[in-house]
Coordinates of C-alpha atoms and ligand atoms in Angstrom, one line a residue:
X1159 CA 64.9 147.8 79.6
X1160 CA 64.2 144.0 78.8
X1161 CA 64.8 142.3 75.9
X1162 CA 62.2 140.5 73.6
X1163 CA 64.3 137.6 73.0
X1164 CA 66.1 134.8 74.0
X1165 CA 68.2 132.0 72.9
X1166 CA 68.3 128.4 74.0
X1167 CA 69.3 124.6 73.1
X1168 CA 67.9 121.1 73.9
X1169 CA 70.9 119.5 74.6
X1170 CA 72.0 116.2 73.5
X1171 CA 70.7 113.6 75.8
X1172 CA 67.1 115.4 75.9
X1173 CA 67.1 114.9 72.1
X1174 CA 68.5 111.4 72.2
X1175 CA 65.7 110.3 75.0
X1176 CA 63.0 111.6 72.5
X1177 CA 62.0 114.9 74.9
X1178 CA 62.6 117.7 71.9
X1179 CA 58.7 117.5 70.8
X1180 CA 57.4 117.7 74.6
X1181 CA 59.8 120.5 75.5
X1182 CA 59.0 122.6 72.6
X1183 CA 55.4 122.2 73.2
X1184 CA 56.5 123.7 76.8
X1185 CA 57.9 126.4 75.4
X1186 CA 55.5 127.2 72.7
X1187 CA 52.3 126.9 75.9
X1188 CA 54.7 129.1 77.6
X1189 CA 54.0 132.0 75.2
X1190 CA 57.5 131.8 73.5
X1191 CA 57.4 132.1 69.3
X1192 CA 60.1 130.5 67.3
X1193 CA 62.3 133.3 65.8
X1194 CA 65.2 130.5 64.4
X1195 CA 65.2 127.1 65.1
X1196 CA 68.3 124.1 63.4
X1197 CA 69.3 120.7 64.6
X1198 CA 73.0 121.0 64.3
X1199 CA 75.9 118.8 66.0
X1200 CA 78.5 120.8 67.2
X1201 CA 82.2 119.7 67.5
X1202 CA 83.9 120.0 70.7
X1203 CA 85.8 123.1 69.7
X1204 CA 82.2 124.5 68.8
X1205 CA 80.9 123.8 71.9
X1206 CA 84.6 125.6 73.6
X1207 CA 83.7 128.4 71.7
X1208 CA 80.5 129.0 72.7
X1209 CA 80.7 128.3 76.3
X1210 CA 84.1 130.3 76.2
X1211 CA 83.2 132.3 78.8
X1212 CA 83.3 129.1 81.4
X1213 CA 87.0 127.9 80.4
X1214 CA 88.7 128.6 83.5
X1215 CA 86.0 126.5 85.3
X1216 CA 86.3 122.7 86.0
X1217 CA 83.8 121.8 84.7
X1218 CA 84.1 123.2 81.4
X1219 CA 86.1 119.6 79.8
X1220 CA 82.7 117.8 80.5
X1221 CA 80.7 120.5 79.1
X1222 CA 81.9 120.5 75.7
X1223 CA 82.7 117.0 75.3
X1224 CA 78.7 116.4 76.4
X1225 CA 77.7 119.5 74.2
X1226 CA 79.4 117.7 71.5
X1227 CA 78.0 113.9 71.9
X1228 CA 75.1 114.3 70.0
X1229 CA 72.6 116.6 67.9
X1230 CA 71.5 119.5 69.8
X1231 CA 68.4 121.9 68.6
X1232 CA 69.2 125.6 69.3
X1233 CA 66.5 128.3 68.9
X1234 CA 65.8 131.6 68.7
X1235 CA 62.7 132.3 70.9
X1236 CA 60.8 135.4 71.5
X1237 CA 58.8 136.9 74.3
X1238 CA 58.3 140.0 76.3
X1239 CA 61.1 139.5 78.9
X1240 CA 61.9 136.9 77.6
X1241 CA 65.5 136.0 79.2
X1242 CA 63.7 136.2 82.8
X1243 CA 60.9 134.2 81.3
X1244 CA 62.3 131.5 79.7
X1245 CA 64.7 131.3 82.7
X1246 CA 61.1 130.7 84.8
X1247 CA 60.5 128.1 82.6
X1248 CA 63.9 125.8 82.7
X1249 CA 64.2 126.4 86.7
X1250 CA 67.6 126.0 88.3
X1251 CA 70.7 124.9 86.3
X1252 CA 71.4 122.1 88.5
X1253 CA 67.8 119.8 88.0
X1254 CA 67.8 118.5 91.7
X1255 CA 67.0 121.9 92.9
X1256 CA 64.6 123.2 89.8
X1257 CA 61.0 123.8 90.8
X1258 CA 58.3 121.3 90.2
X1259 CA 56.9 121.3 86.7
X1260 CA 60.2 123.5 85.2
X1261 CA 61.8 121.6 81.9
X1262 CA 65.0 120.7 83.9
X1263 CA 63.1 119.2 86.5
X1264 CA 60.9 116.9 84.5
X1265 CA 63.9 116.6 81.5
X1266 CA 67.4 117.2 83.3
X1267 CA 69.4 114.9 84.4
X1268 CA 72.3 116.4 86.1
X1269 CA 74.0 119.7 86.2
X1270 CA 76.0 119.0 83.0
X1271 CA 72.9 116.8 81.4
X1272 CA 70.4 119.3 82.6
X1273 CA 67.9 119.4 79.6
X1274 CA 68.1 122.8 77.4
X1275 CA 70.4 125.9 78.3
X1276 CA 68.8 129.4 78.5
X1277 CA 70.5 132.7 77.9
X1278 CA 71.3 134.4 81.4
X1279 CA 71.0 137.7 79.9
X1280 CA 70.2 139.7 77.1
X1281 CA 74.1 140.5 76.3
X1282 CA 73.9 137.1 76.0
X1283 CA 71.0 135.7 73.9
X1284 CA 72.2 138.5 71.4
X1285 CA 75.6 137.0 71.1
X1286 CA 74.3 133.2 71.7
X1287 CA 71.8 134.0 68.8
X1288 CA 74.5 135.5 66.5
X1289 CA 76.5 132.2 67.1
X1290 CA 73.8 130.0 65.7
X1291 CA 71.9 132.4 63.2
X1292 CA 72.4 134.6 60.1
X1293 CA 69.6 137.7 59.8
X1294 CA 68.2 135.7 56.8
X1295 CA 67.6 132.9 59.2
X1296 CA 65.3 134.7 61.7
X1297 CA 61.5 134.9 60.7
Ligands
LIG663 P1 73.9 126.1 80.7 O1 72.6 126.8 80.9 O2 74.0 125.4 79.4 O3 75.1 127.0 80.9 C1 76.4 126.6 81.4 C2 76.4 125.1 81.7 O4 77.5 124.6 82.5 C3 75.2 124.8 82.6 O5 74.0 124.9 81.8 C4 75.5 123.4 83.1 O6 75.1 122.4 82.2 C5 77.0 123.4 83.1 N1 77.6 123.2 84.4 C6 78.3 122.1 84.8 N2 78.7 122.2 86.0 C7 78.3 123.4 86.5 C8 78.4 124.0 87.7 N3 79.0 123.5 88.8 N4 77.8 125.2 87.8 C9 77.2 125.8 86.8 N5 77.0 125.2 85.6 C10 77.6 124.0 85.4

């Protein structure tokens, strides 16, 4: 069965270029409603724990030191099917190869820079939610 929910972040350098207002407004036309939502900067052990899962790969340094440069937003959004969804909405996790229109292709800027991060499953937006948010701070 599919989830309702979902979990993502602007990342730094979409906040820092002023694209948090235009990629909410994405998301919110999209059909998404805001469950949880905090600006928060995370520190680079943070952003190790959270992307734990990649800390065998080589890329996984650059990761957390970008995920750490700055102020992210991360959100709890919901949706029917939402994980698929939302996943529809960011396109491809490298930005060169997103479709036309998706938020990485108009925001991203590389694979590592690439805009906002969306859950890849529902296993995952549970525990990416649970990292972020308390029950008392869903709506
Ligand atoms: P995100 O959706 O946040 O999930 C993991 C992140 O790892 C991904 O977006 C990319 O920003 C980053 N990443 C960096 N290099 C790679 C790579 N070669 N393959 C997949 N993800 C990568």
């Amino acid at each position: 069965m599919n989830g309702n929910r979902t979990f993502t972040m602007i990342k730094p350098s979409a906040l820092a270029a002023g694209h948090s207002g235009e990629i909410l407004a994405m998301i919110e036309k999209a059909g998404f409603r805001l469950v949880a939502m905090k600006l928060v900067r995370l520190s680079k052990y943070q952003a190790g724990l959270f992307y734990a899962e990649h800390s065998s790969k080589g890329f996984y340094g650059d990761l957390t030191s970008f995920m750490s440069s700055g102020p992210i937003i991360a959100a709890i959004l919901e949706k029917d099917n939402a994980v698929t969804e939302f996943r529809q909405l960011i396109g491809a996790t490298d930005p060169s190869k997103a479709d036309p229109g998706t938020v990485r292709k108009l925001y991203g800027k590389s694979i590592t820079e690439n805009a906002v991060h969306g859950s890849d499953a529902d296993s995952s937006a549970e525990r990416e939610g649970n990292f972020f948010f308390s029950q008392l701070e869903r709506v």
